[in-house]
Short mmCIF file of C-alpha atoms in Angstrom, two decimals:
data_model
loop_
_atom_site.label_atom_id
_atom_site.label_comp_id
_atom_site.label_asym_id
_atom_site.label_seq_id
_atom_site.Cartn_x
_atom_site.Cartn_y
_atom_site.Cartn_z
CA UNK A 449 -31.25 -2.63 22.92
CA UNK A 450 -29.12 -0.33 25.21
CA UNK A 451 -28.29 3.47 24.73
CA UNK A 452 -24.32 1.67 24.29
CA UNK A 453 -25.76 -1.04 21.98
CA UNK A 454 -27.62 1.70 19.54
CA UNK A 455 -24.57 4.00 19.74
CA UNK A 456 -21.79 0.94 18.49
CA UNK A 457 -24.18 0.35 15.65
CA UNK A 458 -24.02 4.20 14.48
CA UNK A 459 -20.46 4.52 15.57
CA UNK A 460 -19.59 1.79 13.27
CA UNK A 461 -21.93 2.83 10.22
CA UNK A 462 -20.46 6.28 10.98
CA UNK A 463 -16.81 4.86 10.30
CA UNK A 464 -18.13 2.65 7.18
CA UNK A 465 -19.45 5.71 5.16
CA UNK A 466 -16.53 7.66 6.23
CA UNK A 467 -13.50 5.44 7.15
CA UNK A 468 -11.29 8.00 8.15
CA UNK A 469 -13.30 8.58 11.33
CA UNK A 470 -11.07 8.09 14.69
CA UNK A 471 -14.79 7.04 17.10
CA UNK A 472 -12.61 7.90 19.98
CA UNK A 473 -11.93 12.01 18.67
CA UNK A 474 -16.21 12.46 17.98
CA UNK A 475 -17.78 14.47 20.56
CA UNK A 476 -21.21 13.14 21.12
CA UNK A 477 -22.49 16.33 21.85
CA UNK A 478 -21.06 18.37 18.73
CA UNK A 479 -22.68 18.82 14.97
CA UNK A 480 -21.96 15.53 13.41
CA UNK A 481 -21.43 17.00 10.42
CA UNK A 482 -18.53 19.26 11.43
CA UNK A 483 -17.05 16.50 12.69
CA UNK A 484 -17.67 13.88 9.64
CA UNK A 485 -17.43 14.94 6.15
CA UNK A 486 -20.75 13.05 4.77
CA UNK A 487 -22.31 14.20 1.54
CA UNK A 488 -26.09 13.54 0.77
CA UNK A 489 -25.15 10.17 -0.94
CA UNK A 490 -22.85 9.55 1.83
CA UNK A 491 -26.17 10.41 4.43
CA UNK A 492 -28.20 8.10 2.18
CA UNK A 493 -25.82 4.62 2.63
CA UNK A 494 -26.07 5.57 6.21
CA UNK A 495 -29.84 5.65 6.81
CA UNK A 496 -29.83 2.61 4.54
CA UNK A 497 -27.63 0.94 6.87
CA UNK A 498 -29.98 1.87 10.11
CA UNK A 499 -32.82 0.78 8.35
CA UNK A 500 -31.11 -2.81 8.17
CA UNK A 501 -29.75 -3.22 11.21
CA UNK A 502 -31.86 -1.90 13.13
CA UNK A 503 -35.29 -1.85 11.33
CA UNK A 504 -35.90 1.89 12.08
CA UNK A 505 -36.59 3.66 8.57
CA UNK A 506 -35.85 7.56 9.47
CA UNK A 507 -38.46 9.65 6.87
CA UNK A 508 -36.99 12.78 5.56
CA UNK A 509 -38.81 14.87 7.65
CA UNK A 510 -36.67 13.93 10.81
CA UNK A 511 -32.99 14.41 9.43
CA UNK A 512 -33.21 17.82 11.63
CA UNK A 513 -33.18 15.52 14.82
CA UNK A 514 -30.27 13.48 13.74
CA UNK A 515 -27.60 16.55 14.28
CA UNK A 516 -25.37 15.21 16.82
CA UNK A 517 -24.43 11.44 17.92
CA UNK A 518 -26.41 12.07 21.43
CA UNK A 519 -29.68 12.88 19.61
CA UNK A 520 -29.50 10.24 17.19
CA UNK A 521 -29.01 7.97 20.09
CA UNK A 522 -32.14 9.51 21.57
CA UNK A 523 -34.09 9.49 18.56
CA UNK A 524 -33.23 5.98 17.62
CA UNK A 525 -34.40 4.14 21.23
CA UNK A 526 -37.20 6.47 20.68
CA UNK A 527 -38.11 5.03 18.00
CA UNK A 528 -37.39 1.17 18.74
CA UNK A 529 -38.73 2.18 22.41
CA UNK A 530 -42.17 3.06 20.18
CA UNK A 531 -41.81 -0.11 17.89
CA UNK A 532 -41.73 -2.62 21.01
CA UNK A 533 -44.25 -1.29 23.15
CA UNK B 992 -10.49 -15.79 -37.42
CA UNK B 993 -9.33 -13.87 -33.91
CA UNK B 994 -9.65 -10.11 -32.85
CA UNK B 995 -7.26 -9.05 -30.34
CA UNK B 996 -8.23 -7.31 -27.39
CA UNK B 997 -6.51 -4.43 -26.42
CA UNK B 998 -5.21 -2.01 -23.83
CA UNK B 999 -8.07 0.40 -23.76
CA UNK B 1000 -7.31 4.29 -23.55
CA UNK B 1001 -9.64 5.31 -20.63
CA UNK B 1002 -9.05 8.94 -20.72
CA UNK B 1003 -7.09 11.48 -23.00
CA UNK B 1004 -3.97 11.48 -20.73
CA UNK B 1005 -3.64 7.57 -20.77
CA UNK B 1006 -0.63 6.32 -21.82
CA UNK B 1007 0.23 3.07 -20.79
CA UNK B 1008 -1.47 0.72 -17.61
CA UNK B 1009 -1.02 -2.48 -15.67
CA UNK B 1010 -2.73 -5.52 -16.07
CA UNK B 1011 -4.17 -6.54 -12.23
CA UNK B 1012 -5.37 -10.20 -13.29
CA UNK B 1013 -7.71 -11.71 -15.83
CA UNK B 1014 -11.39 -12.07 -14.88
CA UNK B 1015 -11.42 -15.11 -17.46
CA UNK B 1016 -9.03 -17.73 -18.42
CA UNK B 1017 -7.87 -19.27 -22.23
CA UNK B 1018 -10.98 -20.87 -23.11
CA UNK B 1019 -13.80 -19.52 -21.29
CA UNK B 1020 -16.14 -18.05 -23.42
CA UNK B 1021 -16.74 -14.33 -23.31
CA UNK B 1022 -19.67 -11.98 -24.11
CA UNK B 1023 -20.10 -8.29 -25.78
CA UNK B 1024 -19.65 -5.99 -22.19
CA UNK B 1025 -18.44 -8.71 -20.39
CA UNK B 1026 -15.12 -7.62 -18.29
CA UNK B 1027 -12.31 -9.57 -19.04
CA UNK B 1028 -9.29 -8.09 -17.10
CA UNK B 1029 -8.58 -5.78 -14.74
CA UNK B 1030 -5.86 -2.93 -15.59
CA UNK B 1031 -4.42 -0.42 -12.79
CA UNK B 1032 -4.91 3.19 -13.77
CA UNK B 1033 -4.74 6.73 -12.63
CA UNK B 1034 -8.14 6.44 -11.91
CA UNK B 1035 -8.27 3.58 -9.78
CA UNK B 1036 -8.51 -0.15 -11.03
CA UNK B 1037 -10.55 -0.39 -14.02
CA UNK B 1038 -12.52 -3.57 -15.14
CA UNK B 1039 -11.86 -3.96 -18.90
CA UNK B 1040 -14.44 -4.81 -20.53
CA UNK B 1041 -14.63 -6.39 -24.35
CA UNK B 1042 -16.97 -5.79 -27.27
CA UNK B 1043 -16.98 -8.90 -29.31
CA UNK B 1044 -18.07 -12.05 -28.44
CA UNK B 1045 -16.04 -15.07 -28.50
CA UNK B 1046 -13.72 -17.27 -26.95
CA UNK B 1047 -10.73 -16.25 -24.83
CA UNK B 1048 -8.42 -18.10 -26.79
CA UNK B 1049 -5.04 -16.84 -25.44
CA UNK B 1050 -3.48 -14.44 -23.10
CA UNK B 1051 -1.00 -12.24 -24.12
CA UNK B 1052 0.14 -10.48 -21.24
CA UNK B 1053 1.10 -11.57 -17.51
CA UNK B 1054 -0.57 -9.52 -14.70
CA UNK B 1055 1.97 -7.54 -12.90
CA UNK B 1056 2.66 -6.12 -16.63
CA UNK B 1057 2.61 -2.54 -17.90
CA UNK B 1058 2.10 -1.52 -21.65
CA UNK B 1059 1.18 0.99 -23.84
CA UNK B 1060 -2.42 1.92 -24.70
CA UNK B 1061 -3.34 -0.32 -27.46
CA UNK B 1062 -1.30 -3.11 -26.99
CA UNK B 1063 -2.65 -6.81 -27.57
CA UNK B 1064 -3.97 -8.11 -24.13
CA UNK B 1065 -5.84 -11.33 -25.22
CA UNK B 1066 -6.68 -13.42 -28.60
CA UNK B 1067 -10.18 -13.95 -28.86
CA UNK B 1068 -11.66 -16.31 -31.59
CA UNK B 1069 -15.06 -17.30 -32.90
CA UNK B 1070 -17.45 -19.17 -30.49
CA UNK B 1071 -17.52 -21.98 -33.49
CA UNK B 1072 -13.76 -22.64 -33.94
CA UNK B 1073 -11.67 -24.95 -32.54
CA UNK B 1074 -8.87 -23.50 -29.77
CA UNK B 1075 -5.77 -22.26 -31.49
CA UNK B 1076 -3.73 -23.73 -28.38
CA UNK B 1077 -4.67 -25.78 -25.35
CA UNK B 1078 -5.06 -23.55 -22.48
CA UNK B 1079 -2.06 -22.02 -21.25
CA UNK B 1080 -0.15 -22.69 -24.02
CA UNK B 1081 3.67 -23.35 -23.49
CA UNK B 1082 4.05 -20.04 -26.44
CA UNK B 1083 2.71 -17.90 -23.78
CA UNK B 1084 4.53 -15.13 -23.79
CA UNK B 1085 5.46 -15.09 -20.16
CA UNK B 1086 9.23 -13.35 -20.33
CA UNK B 1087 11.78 -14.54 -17.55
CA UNK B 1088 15.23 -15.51 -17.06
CA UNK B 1089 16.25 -19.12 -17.35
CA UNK B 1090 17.69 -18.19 -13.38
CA UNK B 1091 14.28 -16.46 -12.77
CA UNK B 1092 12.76 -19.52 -13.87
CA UNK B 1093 14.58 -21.95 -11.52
CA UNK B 1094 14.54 -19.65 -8.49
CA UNK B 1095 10.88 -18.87 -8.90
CA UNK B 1096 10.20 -22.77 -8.84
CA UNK B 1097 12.50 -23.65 -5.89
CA UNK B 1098 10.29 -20.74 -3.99
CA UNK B 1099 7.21 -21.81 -5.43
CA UNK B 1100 6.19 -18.93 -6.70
CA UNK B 1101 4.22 -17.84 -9.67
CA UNK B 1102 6.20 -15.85 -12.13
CA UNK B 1103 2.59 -14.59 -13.85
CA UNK B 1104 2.36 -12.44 -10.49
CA UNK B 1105 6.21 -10.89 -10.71
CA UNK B 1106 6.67 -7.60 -12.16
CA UNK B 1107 9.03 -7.84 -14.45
CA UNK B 1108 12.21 -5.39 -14.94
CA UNK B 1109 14.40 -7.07 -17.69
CA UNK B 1110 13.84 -6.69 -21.18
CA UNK B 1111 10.84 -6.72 -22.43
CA UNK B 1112 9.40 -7.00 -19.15
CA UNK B 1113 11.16 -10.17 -18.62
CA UNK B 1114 11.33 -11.42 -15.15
CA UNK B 1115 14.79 -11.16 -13.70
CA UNK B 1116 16.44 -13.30 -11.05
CA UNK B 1117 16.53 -9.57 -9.15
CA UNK B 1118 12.65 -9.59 -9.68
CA UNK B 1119 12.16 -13.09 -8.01
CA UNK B 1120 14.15 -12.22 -5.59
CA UNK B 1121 12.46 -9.34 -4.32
CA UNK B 1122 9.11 -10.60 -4.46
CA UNK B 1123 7.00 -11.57 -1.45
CA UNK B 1124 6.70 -14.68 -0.52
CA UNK B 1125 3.23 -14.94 -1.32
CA UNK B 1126 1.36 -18.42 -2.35
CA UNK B 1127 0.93 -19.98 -6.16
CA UNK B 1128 -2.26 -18.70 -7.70
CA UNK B 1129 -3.35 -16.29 -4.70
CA UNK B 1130 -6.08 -14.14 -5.63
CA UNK B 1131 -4.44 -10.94 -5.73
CA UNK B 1132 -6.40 -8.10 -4.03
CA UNK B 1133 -7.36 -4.85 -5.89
CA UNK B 1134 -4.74 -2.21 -5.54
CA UNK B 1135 -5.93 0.52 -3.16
CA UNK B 1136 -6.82 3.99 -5.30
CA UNK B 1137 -3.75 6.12 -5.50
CA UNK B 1138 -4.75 9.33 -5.05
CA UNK B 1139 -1.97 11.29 -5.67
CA UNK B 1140 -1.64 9.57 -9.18
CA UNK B 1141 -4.98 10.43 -9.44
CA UNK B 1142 -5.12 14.27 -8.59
CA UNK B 1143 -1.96 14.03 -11.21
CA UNK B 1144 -4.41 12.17 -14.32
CA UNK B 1145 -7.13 15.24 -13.23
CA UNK B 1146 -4.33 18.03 -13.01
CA UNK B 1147 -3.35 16.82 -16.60
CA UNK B 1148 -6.77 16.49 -17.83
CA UNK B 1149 -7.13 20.21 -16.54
CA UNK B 1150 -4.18 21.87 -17.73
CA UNK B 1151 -4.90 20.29 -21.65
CA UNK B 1152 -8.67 21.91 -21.07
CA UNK B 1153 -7.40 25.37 -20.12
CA UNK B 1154 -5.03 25.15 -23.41
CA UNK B 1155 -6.67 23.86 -25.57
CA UNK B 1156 -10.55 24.54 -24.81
CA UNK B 1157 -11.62 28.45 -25.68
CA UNK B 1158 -14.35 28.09 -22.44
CA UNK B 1159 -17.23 30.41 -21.87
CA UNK B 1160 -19.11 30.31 -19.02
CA UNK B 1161 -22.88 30.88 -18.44
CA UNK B 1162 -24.64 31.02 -15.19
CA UNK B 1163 -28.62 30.55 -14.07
CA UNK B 1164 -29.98 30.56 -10.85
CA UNK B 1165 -32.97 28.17 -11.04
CA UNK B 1166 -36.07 28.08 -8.93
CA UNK B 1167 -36.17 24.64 -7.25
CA UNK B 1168 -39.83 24.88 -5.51
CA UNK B 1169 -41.53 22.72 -7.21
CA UNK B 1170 -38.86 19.81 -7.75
CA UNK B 1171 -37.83 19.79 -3.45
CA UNK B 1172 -41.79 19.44 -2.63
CA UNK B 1173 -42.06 16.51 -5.61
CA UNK B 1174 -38.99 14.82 -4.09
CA UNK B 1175 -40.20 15.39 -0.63
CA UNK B 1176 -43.74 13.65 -1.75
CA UNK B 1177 -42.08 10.81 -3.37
CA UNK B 1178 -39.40 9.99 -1.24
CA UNK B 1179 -42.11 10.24 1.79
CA UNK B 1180 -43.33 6.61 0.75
CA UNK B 1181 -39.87 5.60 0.38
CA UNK B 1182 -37.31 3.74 2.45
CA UNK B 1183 -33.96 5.15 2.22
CA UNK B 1184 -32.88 1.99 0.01
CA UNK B 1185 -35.18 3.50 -2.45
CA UNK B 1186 -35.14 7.31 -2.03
CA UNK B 1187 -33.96 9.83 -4.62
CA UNK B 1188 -31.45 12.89 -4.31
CA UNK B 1189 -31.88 16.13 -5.85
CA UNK B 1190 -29.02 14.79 -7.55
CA UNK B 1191 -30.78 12.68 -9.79
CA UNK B 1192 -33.44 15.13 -10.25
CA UNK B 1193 -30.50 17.63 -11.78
CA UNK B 1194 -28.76 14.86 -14.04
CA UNK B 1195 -31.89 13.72 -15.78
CA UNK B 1196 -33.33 17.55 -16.60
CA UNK B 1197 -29.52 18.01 -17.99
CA UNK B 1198 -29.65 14.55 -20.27
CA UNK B 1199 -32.98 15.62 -21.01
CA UNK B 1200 -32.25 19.36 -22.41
CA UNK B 1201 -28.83 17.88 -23.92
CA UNK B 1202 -31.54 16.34 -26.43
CA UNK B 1203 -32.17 19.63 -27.84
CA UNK B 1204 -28.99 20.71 -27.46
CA UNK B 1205 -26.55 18.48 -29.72
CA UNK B 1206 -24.01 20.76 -30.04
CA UNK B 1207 -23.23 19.81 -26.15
CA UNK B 1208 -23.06 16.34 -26.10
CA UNK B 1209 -19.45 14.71 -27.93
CA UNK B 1210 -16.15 15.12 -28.77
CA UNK B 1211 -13.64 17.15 -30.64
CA UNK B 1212 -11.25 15.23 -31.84
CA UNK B 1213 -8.91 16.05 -34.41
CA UNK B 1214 -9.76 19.32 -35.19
CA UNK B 1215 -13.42 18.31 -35.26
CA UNK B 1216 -16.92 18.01 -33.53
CA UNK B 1217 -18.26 14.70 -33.48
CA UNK B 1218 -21.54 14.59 -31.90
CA UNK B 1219 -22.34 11.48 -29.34
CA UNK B 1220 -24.95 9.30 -30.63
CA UNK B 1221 -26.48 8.84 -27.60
CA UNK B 1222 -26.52 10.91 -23.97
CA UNK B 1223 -23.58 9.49 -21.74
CA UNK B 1224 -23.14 11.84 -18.58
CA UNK B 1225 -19.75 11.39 -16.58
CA UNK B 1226 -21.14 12.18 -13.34
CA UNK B 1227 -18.43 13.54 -10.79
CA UNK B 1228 -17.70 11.64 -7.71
CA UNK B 1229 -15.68 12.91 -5.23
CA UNK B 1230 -13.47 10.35 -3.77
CA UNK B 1231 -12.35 10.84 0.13
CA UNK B 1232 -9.00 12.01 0.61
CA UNK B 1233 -9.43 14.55 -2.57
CA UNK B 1234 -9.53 12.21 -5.61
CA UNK B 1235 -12.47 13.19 -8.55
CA UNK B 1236 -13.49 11.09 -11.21
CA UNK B 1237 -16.39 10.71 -13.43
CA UNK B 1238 -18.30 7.56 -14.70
CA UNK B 1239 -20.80 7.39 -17.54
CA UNK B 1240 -24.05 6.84 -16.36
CA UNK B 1241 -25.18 5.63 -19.53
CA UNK B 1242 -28.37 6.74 -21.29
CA UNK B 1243 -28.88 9.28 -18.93
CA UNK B 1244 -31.72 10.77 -20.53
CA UNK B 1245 -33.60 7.08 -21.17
CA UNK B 1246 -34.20 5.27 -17.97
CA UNK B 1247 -36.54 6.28 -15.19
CA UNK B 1248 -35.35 8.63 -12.38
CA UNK B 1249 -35.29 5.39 -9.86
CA UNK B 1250 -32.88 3.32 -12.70
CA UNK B 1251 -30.71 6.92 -12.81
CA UNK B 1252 -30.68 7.00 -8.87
CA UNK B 1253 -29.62 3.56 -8.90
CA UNK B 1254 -26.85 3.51 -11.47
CA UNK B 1255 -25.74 6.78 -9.27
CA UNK B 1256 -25.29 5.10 -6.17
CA UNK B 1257 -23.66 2.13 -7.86
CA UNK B 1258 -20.82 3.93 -9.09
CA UNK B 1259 -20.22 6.79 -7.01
CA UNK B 1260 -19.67 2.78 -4.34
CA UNK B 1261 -17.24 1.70 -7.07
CA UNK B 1262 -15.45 5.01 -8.07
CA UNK B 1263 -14.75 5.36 -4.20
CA UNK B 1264 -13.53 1.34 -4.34
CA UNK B 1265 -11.79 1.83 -7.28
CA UNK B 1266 -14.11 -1.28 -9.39
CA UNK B 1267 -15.05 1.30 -12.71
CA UNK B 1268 -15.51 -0.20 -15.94
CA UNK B 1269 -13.64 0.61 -18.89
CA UNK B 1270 -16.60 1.46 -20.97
CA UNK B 1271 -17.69 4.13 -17.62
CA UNK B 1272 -14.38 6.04 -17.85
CA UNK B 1273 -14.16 6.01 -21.55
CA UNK B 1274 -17.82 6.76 -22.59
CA UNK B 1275 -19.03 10.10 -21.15
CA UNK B 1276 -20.31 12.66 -23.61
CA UNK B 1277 -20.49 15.33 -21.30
CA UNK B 1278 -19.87 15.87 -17.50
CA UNK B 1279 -22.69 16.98 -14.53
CA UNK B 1280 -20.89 18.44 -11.35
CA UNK B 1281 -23.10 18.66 -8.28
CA UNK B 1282 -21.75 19.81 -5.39
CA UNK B 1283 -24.58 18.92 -3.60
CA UNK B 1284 -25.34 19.50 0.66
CA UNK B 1285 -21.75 20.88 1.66
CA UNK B 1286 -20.84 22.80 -1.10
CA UNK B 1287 -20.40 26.21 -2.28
CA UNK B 1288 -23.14 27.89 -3.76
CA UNK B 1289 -21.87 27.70 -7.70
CA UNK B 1290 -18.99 25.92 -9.13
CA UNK B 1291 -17.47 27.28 -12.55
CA UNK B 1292 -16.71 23.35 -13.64
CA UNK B 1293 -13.54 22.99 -16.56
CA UNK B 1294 -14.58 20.78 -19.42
CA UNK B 1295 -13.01 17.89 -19.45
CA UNK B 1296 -11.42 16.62 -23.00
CA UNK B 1297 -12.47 15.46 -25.75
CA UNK B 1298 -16.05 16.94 -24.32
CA UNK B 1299 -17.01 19.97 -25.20
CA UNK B 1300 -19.39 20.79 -22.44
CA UNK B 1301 -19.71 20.43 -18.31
CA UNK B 1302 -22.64 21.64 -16.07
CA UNK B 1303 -22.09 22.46 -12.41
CA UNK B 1304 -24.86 22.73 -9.98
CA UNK B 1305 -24.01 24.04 -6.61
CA UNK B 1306 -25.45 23.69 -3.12
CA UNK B 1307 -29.32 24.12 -2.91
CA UNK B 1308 -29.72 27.33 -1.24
CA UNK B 1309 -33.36 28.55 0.16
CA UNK B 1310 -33.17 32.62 -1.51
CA UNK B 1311 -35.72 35.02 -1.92
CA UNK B 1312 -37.16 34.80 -5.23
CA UNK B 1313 -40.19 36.32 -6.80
CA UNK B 1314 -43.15 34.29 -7.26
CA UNK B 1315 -46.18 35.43 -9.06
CA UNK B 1316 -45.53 39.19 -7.94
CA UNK B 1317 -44.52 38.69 -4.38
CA UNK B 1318 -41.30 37.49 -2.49
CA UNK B 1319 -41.55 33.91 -1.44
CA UNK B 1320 -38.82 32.22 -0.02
CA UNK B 1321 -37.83 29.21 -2.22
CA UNK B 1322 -35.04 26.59 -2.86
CA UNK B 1323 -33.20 27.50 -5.40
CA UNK B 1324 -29.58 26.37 -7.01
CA UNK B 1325 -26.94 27.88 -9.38
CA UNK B 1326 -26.66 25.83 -12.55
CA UNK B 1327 -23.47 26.85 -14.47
CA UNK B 1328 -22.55 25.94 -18.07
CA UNK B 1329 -19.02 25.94 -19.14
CA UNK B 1330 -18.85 25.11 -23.13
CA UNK B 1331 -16.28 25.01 -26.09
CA UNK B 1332 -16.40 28.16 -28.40
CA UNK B 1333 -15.15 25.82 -31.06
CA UNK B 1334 -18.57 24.26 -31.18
CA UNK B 1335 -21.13 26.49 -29.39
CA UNK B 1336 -21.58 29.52 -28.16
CA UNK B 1337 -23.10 31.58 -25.35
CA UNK B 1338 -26.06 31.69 -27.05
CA UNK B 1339 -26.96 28.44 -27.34
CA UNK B 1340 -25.25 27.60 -23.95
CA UNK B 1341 -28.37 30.06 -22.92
CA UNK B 1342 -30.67 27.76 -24.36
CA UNK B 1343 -29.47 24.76 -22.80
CA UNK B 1344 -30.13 26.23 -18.88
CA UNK B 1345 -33.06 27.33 -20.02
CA UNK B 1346 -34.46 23.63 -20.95
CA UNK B 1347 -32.98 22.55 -17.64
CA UNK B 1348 -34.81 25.45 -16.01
CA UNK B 1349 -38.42 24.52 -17.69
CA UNK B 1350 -37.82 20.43 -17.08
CA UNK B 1351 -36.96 21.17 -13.51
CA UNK B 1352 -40.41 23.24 -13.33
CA UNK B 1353 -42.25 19.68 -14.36
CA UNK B 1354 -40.36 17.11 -11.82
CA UNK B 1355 -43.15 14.62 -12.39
CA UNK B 1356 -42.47 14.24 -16.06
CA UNK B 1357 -38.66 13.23 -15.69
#
């Protein structure tokens, strides 16, 4: 799966748990959550969603690395990176 | 012998609300908690459900149709009779114009789904007119929430609790330790499908302590306290774009914290839709607030009528806090209690975050 591929699917679970979201206005590189309102039950459908589509369950203890759209990217082909080799 | 089945009142301010479509047509059999129609409210579109069981015998009202709180929606006989009418019965009381009539069958369209503005509710030729050329017998979709109609229902709600309600308000800071690390431990072996929030941690310590605190858990109606006879917490969900309702999450205090996380999720999904049952709206004995990740750190909630009691949490803040003689830094959250001097006082208010306080302080046994 491609760094492109990884960031549609989060994109797009991004939008479901907060359909407001204009994709094209969120800066990669900025605090997710100043730029989507998300509330812990919000954070919870969208974990759930990564875990099935993608098969990568992210424990609790890594929510720190999840701050901005470029690290989840990162930590997400980390992660399948890990799972395929 | 027949019951009738009835425009529910789904909240103190109700008045009158529109039937969507039926969930069950003239002889289908129906079952205690089953929903049978589904009204447009305030508060979204509400499935309505019954609490006899029966057979739908015959419909009373056309969807597109708004009445009064209490109004006969449906006949509903014994499972062991025979039907009154065949189903659909000409003596359905579907108003419309003779011209109506004609002009809705040279479009081909259903009169059932018109609005009607004539007498009555009858369908006018003007009606027909201006309706969409949609299909016979299309499905209609759920209306999208309404939010400002929504904010209005809550505003209402608000204003009657401010007037009517002598509040007083109690506040607790409680020591979280012990609850974070349990949820930490058991949500480690969890996939996020299956993982708790502090959320449900705080709602089952408050349906919990409620036990010991009857005096919190009702309504006051008519000049008196009637105590609920069994724990029904309305838990607040915000809905995006600034509307707030809150669903019963029934038996709060029963089921296990997994069942309570479960129910949560389901209808904090179906407030935001807008798919809430009748008995969800209409059922809560008293109201948990938690504010949860974003919030501030304590919210002074407003109880909302007939209840006579609502408990705010607000965000889970880390604070230095004294643990066996030294300074430890440990999560922590403001609990507030806002209650109804007509039934309680701040006395036993005190009591009631203190329960929370020692059930939070044993996370396994919830």
């Amino acid at each position: 799966m491609t760094r492109e591929e990884i960031r549609a699917v989060v994109v797009e679970e991004l939008k479901r748990v907060a359909p407001e979201l204009d994709p094209a206005a969120l800066d990669p590189d900025a605090l997710v959550r100043d730029q989507v309102e998300m509330d812990s039950l919000d954070l919870l459908n969208f974990l759930t969603a990564i875990h099935r589509r993608l098969g990568i369950d992210i424990p609790e203890r890594d929510y720190g690395e999840l701050a901005t759209l470029t690290r989840i990217e990162a930590y997400l082909a980390g992660r399948l990176a890990a799972a395929h080799s | 012998m027949s019951t009738e089945f009835r425009m529910p009142s789904l909240g103190a301010d109700m008045e009158a609300g529109t039937l969507v479509h039926w969930l069950k047509a003239p002889g289908d059999r129906v079952r205690r908690g089953e929903g049978v129609a589904v009204v447009e409210t305030q508060k979204g579109a509400i499935e309505v459900e019954i609490f006899t069981d029966g057979i739908l015998d015959r419909q009373l009202v056309a969807p597109g149709t708004t009445v009064p709180v209490g109004t006969p929606l449906a006949l509903i006989r014994d499972g062991g009779e025979e039907p009154a009418a065949p189903s659909l019965p000409p003596s359905a009381p579907l108003r419309a114009t003779p011209g109506a009539r004609r002009l809705a069958a040279a479009r081909k369209l259903d009169l059932a789904g018109i609005a009607g503005s004539g007498p009555g509710g009858a369908v006018t030729e003007h009606d027909v007119e201006a309706a969409p050329p949609v299909p016979r017998r299309a499905a209609p979709a759920p209306p999208a929430l309404d939010l400002a109609a929504m904010r209005q229902a809550m505003a209402a709600a608000m204003a009657r609790a401010k007037r009517e309600i002598p509040h007083y308000y109690l506040t607790a800071t409680l020591d979280l330790g012990r609850a974070r690390a349990w949820l930490g431990a058991a949500n480690q072996a969890r996939p996020p499908e299956r993982r708790l929030l502090m959320a449900a941690l705080l709602v089952k310590a408050a349906a919990l302590a409620v036990r010991r605190s009857p005096e919190m858990n009702g309504a006051f109606l008519d000049g008196a306290f009637r105590p609920g006879a069994a724990i029904h917490v309305g838990f607040a969900v915000a809905v995006r774009g600034g509307g707030l309702v809150a669903p019963a999450l029934h038996d709060a205090d029963k089921g296990t914290l997994d069942e309570l996380m479960a129910g949560l999720r389901d209808v904090a999904a179906r407030a935001r839709a807008g798919t809430l049952r009748s008995s969800e709206l209409a059922d809560p004995t008293i109201t948990v607030t938690s504010l949860g990740d974003g919030g501030a750190e304590a919210v002074l909630p407003i109880i909302t009528p007939p209840q006579v009691a609502v408990l705010g949490f607000g965000r889970e803040t880390v604070r230095p806090w004294v643990v066996a003689g030294a300074v430890a830094a440990r999560p922590t959250v403001v609990a507030a209690l806002a209650g109804d001097h007509r039934v309680s006082d701040g006395h036993r208010g005190s009591r009631l975050l203190a329960e929370i306080d020692r059930l939070l302080q044993r996370p396994e046994e919830l």
